[in-house]
Amino acid sequence: MNILIFFVVLITSSFGAEQNGSCNKVVEDELLDLKITKQLDIRISGKKWDQNLNNIIQSNIRDVISDNPKTNKVRPLSDIDVRNAASEEPNVVEWNSEIERKSIINQLDSITSKLKNIQNVCQKSNSEAPLINNIGNVDVYNNEICKRAVGMSKPQFCELLEEDIINKNVPRSCKEIQEKGQNKSGIYEIQPKSSLRPIWVLCDMDTKGGGWVVVQKRFDGSEDFDRNWRDYKFGFGNLNRELWIGLENMYHFTGFEVSELLVEITDRDKIKAYAHYKGFGIGSETEGYALSVLKGFSGDAGDSLKGHYNCKFTTKDLDQDKHGNNCAVLFNSGWWFNACHVSNLNGKYINMQPPTGYSYQGLHWLEFRGHAYGHAGSRMLVRPVQP
């Protein structure tokens, strides 16, 4: 499986021709010692560089990547406007192996360290020394990717970045965050009591009392929900866009304490309806993530989950439904299929009247608009029930 990494190193400068030579020397020493991977696109921007320093940086970086035409993207400093460089889109680098991934992370640390050393020496030697910006922003940028991306949509380097926070003391739920005075909906870090590590989630602090974790969200069809078991287990999507939080996370949210579920459905006319369950929970993976707790329904959307009670979760590569065929294949999504369904919020994003012969396709909730209707959006939200 290809892993995507976004990586940019930007060096900006206000060097003049009278630049102190000691700074040139430290730049040369550090860059000669720095072994930049051939899979990184190093982007350098500058303004009024000393020509010797210009040549040193370009030649050293070009030496280590010029034999790879795919990533030979070093550009002359004179070709880049420093004012616009930071706003340019980063390139995407792909690799396949664990060894390569760890190598990238190690080189990221090395690059950051050496560039900071260059900065320190140059600042001491010249009042007009280079201002090396965005070094700290590399970590910030990567952390933002890790925070918003869900499950299998995360680049693998996120696991390394998260290792340092495994034991961090964080709230157990969005409800706990709300009780501590945070009333703004947004992205927060929580750690359910049964989970070994924290997770970034989208908290809804506004709907029906707030304190909800958004575990499923669809509104524009930008995310493909025709996924395999692993994707549905660990989750996918983006907290700022469409998402599936992951069955394993959902199990930790609901499998160890009494929880409630709120389903929000939006039809094609932007009319919303709700289904609320006072009790909701799913089993572990060994139990097929079965919909094991479902009780106390209320709401104007009708109860279209009751037909899925005690059903295991099915995906296109793991058939656990009660149909002769695989319902996930028939309806292009993973769900707690029975044989097959009266609801499927993960179905194809159609946002229209399904064509003849395609009833039960689309984002579907039988009790709200019938079986021949593809809804425009849905959300599933969970929170612990107050004792």
Coordinates of C-alpha atoms in Angstrom, one line a residue:
M1 CA 0.0 0.0 0.0
N2 CA 1.4 3.4 -1.0
I3 CA 1.8 5.9 1.8
L4 CA 1.5 9.6 1.2
I5 CA 3.8 12.1 2.9
F6 CA 3.7 15.9 2.5
F7 CA 7.1 17.4 3.3
V8 CA 8.4 20.9 2.6
V9 CA 11.6 22.6 3.9
L10 CA 11.6 26.3 3.2
I11 CA 14.7 28.4 3.7
T12 CA 14.2 32.2 3.4
S13 CA 17.0 34.7 3.7
S14 CA 17.9 38.4 3.6
F15 CA 21.6 37.9 2.8
G16 CA 23.4 40.6 1.0
A17 CA 26.6 40.4 -1.0
E18 CA 28.6 41.5 2.0
Q19 CA 27.6 38.3 3.9
N20 CA 30.0 37.2 6.6
G21 CA 32.1 34.2 5.4
S22 CA 31.7 32.2 8.6
C23 CA 28.1 31.7 7.9
N24 CA 28.9 30.3 4.5
K25 CA 31.3 27.9 6.1
V26 CA 28.8 26.5 8.5
V27 CA 26.2 26.1 5.8
E28 CA 28.7 24.2 3.7
D29 CA 29.7 22.0 6.5
E30 CA 26.2 21.2 7.6
L31 CA 24.9 20.5 4.1
L32 CA 27.8 18.3 3.2
D33 CA 27.1 16.2 6.2
L34 CA 23.4 16.1 5.6
K35 CA 22.3 13.0 3.5
I36 CA 19.0 14.0 2.0
T37 CA 16.9 11.2 0.8
K38 CA 16.3 10.9 -2.9
Q39 CA 12.5 10.7 -2.2
L40 CA 12.2 14.1 -0.6
D41 CA 11.4 17.2 -2.6
I42 CA 13.5 20.0 -0.9
R43 CA 12.1 23.4 -1.8
I44 CA 14.5 26.3 -1.2
S45 CA 13.5 30.0 -1.5
G46 CA 15.7 32.9 -1.1
K47 CA 16.1 36.6 -1.6
K48 CA 19.4 38.5 -2.1
W49 CA 21.5 35.4 -1.3
D50 CA 25.2 35.6 -1.3
Q51 CA 26.2 33.8 -4.6
N52 CA 28.6 31.4 -3.0
L53 CA 26.0 30.3 -0.5
N54 CA 23.5 29.9 -3.3
N55 CA 25.9 27.6 -5.2
I56 CA 26.8 25.6 -2.1
I57 CA 23.2 24.8 -1.2
Q58 CA 22.0 24.0 -4.7
S59 CA 25.0 21.8 -5.6
N60 CA 24.8 19.8 -2.4
I61 CA 21.1 19.1 -2.6
R62 CA 21.3 18.4 -6.4
D63 CA 24.1 15.9 -5.9
V64 CA 21.9 13.7 -3.8
I65 CA 18.7 13.8 -5.8
S66 CA 19.6 14.6 -9.4
D67 CA 19.8 10.9 -10.4
N68 CA 16.1 10.4 -9.6
P69 CA 14.1 12.2 -12.4
K70 CA 10.9 11.7 -10.5
T71 CA 12.0 13.9 -7.6
N72 CA 14.7 16.1 -9.3
K73 CA 12.9 19.3 -8.4
V74 CA 15.6 21.6 -7.0
R75 CA 14.9 25.0 -8.5
P76 CA 17.4 28.0 -8.8
L77 CA 16.9 30.4 -5.9
S78 CA 16.5 33.2 -8.4
D79 CA 13.4 31.5 -9.9
I80 CA 11.5 31.5 -6.7
D81 CA 9.7 34.5 -5.2
V82 CA 10.2 34.2 -1.4
R83 CA 6.8 35.9 -0.8
N84 CA 5.0 33.2 -2.6
A85 CA 7.0 30.1 -1.8
A86 CA 5.3 29.4 1.5
S87 CA 1.9 29.3 -0.2
E88 CA 2.8 26.8 -2.8
E89 CA 1.3 23.4 -2.7
P90 CA 3.7 20.7 -1.3
N91 CA 4.6 17.8 -3.5
V92 CA 3.5 14.3 -2.7
V93 CA 6.0 11.6 -2.1
E94 CA 5.2 7.9 -2.1
W95 CA 6.9 4.9 -0.7
N96 CA 6.0 1.4 0.2
S97 CA 8.2 0.0 2.9
E98 CA 8.5 0.4 6.7
I99 CA 12.2 1.0 6.4
E100 CA 11.7 3.8 3.9
R101 CA 9.1 5.4 6.2
K102 CA 11.4 5.4 9.2
S103 CA 14.2 6.7 7.1
I104 CA 12.1 9.7 6.1
I105 CA 11.3 10.5 9.7
N106 CA 14.9 10.3 10.7
Q107 CA 16.0 12.6 7.9
L108 CA 13.2 15.0 8.9
D109 CA 14.8 15.3 12.3
S110 CA 18.3 15.6 10.8
I111 CA 17.3 18.3 8.5
T112 CA 15.5 20.3 11.2
S113 CA 18.5 20.0 13.6
K114 CA 21.1 21.0 11.0
L115 CA 19.1 24.0 9.7
K116 CA 18.6 25.2 13.2
N117 CA 22.3 25.0 13.7
I118 CA 22.9 27.0 10.6
Q119 CA 20.4 29.6 11.9
N120 CA 22.1 29.9 15.3
V121 CA 25.6 30.3 13.8
C122 CA 24.5 32.8 11.2
Q123 CA 22.5 34.9 13.7
K124 CA 25.6 35.2 15.9
S125 CA 27.9 36.1 13.0
N126 CA 25.8 38.7 11.3
S127 CA 22.9 41.0 12.2
E128 CA 21.6 40.4 8.7
A129 CA 21.8 36.6 9.2
P130 CA 19.3 34.3 7.5
L131 CA 15.9 33.9 9.0
I132 CA 15.2 30.2 8.6
N133 CA 11.4 30.0 8.8
N134 CA 9.0 27.2 8.8
I135 CA 11.3 24.6 10.4
G136 CA 9.1 24.3 13.5
N137 CA 6.2 24.5 11.1
V138 CA 7.1 21.2 9.6
D139 CA 6.0 19.4 12.8
V140 CA 3.0 21.7 13.0
Y141 CA 2.0 20.9 9.5
N142 CA 2.5 17.2 10.0
N143 CA 0.5 17.3 13.2
E144 CA -2.4 19.0 11.5
I145 CA -2.5 16.2 8.9
C146 CA -2.5 13.6 11.7
K147 CA -5.1 15.4 13.7
R148 CA -7.7 15.7 10.9
A149 CA -7.1 12.4 8.9
V150 CA -9.0 9.4 10.3
G151 CA -7.8 5.9 10.6
M152 CA -6.6 4.4 7.3
S153 CA -6.5 7.9 5.8
K154 CA -3.6 8.8 8.1
P155 CA -0.1 8.8 6.6
Q156 CA 1.9 6.1 8.5
F157 CA 4.3 8.7 10.0
C158 CA 1.4 9.8 12.2
E159 CA 2.0 6.7 14.3
L160 CA 5.5 7.9 15.1
L161 CA 4.3 11.4 16.0
E162 CA 1.7 10.0 18.3
E163 CA 4.1 7.7 20.2
D164 CA 5.0 10.5 22.6
I165 CA 1.4 11.1 23.7
I166 CA 0.3 7.6 24.5
N167 CA 0.3 8.2 28.2
K168 CA -0.9 11.8 28.1
N169 CA -3.7 12.7 30.4
V170 CA -6.6 13.5 28.2
P171 CA -10.4 13.6 28.6
R172 CA -12.4 10.4 28.2
S173 CA -15.1 11.9 25.9
C174 CA -16.4 15.0 24.3
K175 CA -19.0 15.0 27.1
E176 CA -16.1 15.3 29.6
I177 CA -14.6 18.1 27.6
Q178 CA -17.9 20.0 27.6
E179 CA -18.3 19.5 31.4
K180 CA -14.9 21.1 31.8
G181 CA -16.1 24.3 30.1
Q182 CA -15.3 23.8 26.5
N183 CA -18.5 24.5 24.6
K184 CA -17.2 25.1 21.1
S185 CA -17.7 22.4 18.5
G186 CA -14.5 21.3 16.9
I187 CA -11.6 18.8 16.9
Y188 CA -10.4 17.6 20.3
E189 CA -8.3 14.8 21.6
I190 CA -9.9 12.1 23.8
Q191 CA -9.0 8.8 25.2
P192 CA -11.8 6.4 26.1
K193 CA -11.1 4.5 29.4
S194 CA -10.6 1.2 27.6
S195 CA -8.3 2.6 24.8
L196 CA -4.5 2.4 25.0
R197 CA -4.0 5.7 23.2
P198 CA -5.8 9.0 22.5
I199 CA -7.6 9.8 19.3
W200 CA -8.5 13.0 17.6
V201 CA -12.3 13.3 17.2
L202 CA -14.8 15.9 16.0
C203 CA -17.0 17.0 19.0
D204 CA -20.4 18.4 18.5
M205 CA -21.1 20.7 21.4
D206 CA -24.3 22.2 20.0
T207 CA -26.8 19.5 18.9
K208 CA -29.3 18.3 21.5
G209 CA -27.2 19.2 24.5
G210 CA -23.8 18.7 23.0
G211 CA -21.0 16.4 24.1
W212 CA -21.2 14.1 21.1
V213 CA -18.5 12.4 19.2
V214 CA -19.2 12.4 15.5
V215 CA -18.6 8.8 14.3
Q216 CA -20.0 9.1 10.8
K217 CA -20.5 12.1 8.6
R218 CA -21.6 12.4 5.0
F219 CA -22.7 15.5 3.0
D220 CA -21.1 15.7 -0.4
G221 CA -20.0 12.2 -1.6
S222 CA -16.3 13.2 -1.5
E223 CA -15.3 10.1 0.5
D224 CA -15.6 6.6 -1.0
F225 CA -17.5 4.3 1.5
D226 CA -17.1 1.2 -0.6
R227 CA -14.2 0.0 1.6
N228 CA -12.7 -3.2 3.0
W229 CA -12.8 -4.6 6.5
R230 CA -9.5 -3.0 7.6
D231 CA -10.7 0.5 6.5
Y232 CA -14.0 0.1 8.3
K233 CA -12.2 -1.2 11.4
F234 CA -9.7 1.7 11.8
G235 CA -11.7 4.4 10.1
F236 CA -11.1 6.7 7.1
G237 CA -11.9 10.2 5.9
N238 CA -11.2 13.6 7.4
L239 CA -12.6 15.2 10.5
N240 CA -13.3 18.4 8.6
R241 CA -15.1 16.6 5.8
E242 CA -16.7 13.1 5.4
L243 CA -15.6 10.5 7.9
W244 CA -16.0 7.0 9.4
I245 CA -14.4 7.0 12.8
G246 CA -13.7 3.3 12.8
L247 CA -15.4 0.3 14.4
E248 CA -12.6 -0.3 16.8
N249 CA -12.9 3.3 18.1
M250 CA -16.7 3.0 18.2
Y251 CA -16.3 -0.2 20.3
H252 CA -14.1 1.7 22.8
F253 CA -16.7 4.6 22.8
T254 CA -19.7 2.3 23.5
G255 CA -18.6 -1.1 24.5
F256 CA -17.5 -0.4 28.1
E257 CA -20.1 2.2 29.3
V258 CA -23.7 3.0 28.6
S259 CA -23.9 5.2 25.5
E260 CA -26.5 6.8 23.4
L261 CA -26.7 7.3 19.6
L262 CA -28.1 10.2 17.6
V263 CA -28.7 9.7 13.9
E264 CA -29.2 12.8 11.9
I265 CA -30.5 12.5 8.3
T266 CA -30.7 15.3 5.7
D267 CA -32.9 14.8 2.7
R268 CA -32.5 16.4 -0.7
D269 CA -34.5 19.4 0.3
K270 CA -32.2 20.0 3.3
I271 CA -34.9 18.9 5.7
K272 CA -33.5 17.1 8.7
A273 CA -34.9 14.2 10.8
Y274 CA -33.5 12.5 13.9
A275 CA -33.5 9.1 15.4
H276 CA -32.3 8.9 19.0
Y277 CA -31.4 5.7 20.9
K278 CA -31.0 5.9 24.7
G279 CA -28.9 2.8 24.6
F280 CA -26.4 1.9 21.9
G281 CA -23.3 -0.2 21.7
I282 CA -21.3 -2.6 19.5
G283 CA -19.3 -5.7 20.3
S284 CA -15.6 -6.4 19.8
E285 CA -14.0 -7.5 16.6
T286 CA -14.1 -11.1 17.7
E287 CA -17.9 -10.6 18.0
G288 CA -18.0 -9.1 14.5
Y289 CA -18.6 -5.6 15.9
A290 CA -22.2 -6.7 16.2
L291 CA -24.9 -4.1 16.9
S292 CA -25.4 -5.5 20.4
V293 CA -27.2 -2.7 22.2
L294 CA -30.1 -0.8 20.7
K295 CA -32.9 0.5 22.8
G296 CA -35.0 3.5 23.8
F297 CA -35.9 4.9 20.3
S298 CA -37.4 8.3 19.8
G299 CA -37.4 10.8 16.9
D300 CA -39.1 11.9 13.7
A301 CA -37.0 9.8 11.3
G302 CA -38.5 6.5 12.4
D303 CA -36.6 3.5 13.7
S304 CA -34.7 2.0 10.8
L305 CA -32.0 0.4 12.9
K306 CA -34.2 -2.1 14.7
G307 CA -34.0 -4.5 11.7
H308 CA -30.2 -4.6 12.2
Y309 CA -30.1 -5.3 16.0
N310 CA -27.6 -8.1 16.8
C311 CA -26.3 -8.1 13.2
K312 CA -22.6 -8.3 12.6
F313 CA -20.8 -5.8 10.5
T314 CA -20.2 -6.8 6.8
T315 CA -17.7 -5.5 4.3
K316 CA -17.0 -6.5 0.7
D317 CA -14.1 -8.7 1.9
L318 CA -15.8 -10.1 5.0
D319 CA -19.3 -11.4 4.7
Q320 CA -21.1 -11.8 8.0
D321 CA -24.7 -11.0 7.0
K322 CA -27.7 -13.3 6.7
H323 CA -28.1 -13.0 3.0
G324 CA -27.2 -15.7 0.5
N325 CA -24.9 -13.1 -1.2
N326 CA -22.7 -10.5 0.3
C327 CA -24.8 -7.4 1.0
A328 CA -21.8 -5.2 1.1
V329 CA -21.0 -6.1 -2.5
L330 CA -24.6 -5.7 -3.5
F331 CA -24.9 -2.2 -2.0
N332 CA -21.3 -1.0 -2.2
S333 CA -20.6 -0.3 1.4
G334 CA -20.0 -1.7 4.9
W335 CA -22.9 -1.8 7.3
W336 CA -24.6 -4.0 10.0
F337 CA -26.4 -5.8 7.2
N338 CA -29.1 -8.3 8.0
A339 CA -30.5 -9.8 4.7
C340 CA -29.9 -7.1 3.6
H341 CA -31.1 -3.7 5.1
V342 CA -33.8 -1.2 6.0
S343 CA -31.1 1.4 6.6
N344 CA -27.7 2.0 5.2
L345 CA -26.1 5.3 5.9
N346 CA -22.9 4.2 4.2
G347 CA -24.5 3.4 0.8
K348 CA -23.6 5.1 -2.5
Y349 CA -23.8 8.8 -2.5
I350 CA -26.6 9.4 -5.0
N351 CA -28.4 12.5 -3.7
M352 CA -31.3 11.8 -6.1
Q353 CA -34.1 9.5 -6.8
P354 CA -32.5 6.1 -7.5
P355 CA -33.1 4.9 -11.0
T356 CA -35.6 2.1 -11.6
G357 CA -34.3 -1.2 -10.3
Y358 CA -32.0 0.5 -7.8
S359 CA -34.3 0.8 -4.8
Y360 CA -32.4 0.5 -1.5
Q361 CA -29.3 2.0 -3.1
G362 CA -27.9 5.2 -1.9
L363 CA -27.7 6.7 1.5
H364 CA -30.8 5.0 2.8
W365 CA -33.2 5.2 5.9
L366 CA -36.4 3.4 5.1
E367 CA -38.7 5.1 7.7
F368 CA -37.7 8.5 6.4
R369 CA -38.7 9.0 2.7
G370 CA -39.0 5.3 1.9
H371 CA -36.8 2.8 0.2
A372 CA -36.5 4.5 -3.2
Y373 CA -34.7 7.7 -2.0
G374 CA -31.1 8.7 -1.8
H375 CA -30.5 11.2 1.0
A376 CA -28.1 14.2 0.8
G377 CA -26.4 13.7 4.1
S378 CA -26.2 11.9 7.5
R379 CA -24.4 12.0 10.8
M380 CA -24.1 9.4 13.5
L381 CA -23.1 10.8 17.0
V382 CA -22.5 9.0 20.3
R383 CA -21.9 10.1 23.8
P384 CA -21.9 8.4 27.3
V385 CA -25.1 8.4 29.2
Q386 CA -25.1 10.3 32.4
P387 CA -25.2 7.9 35.4

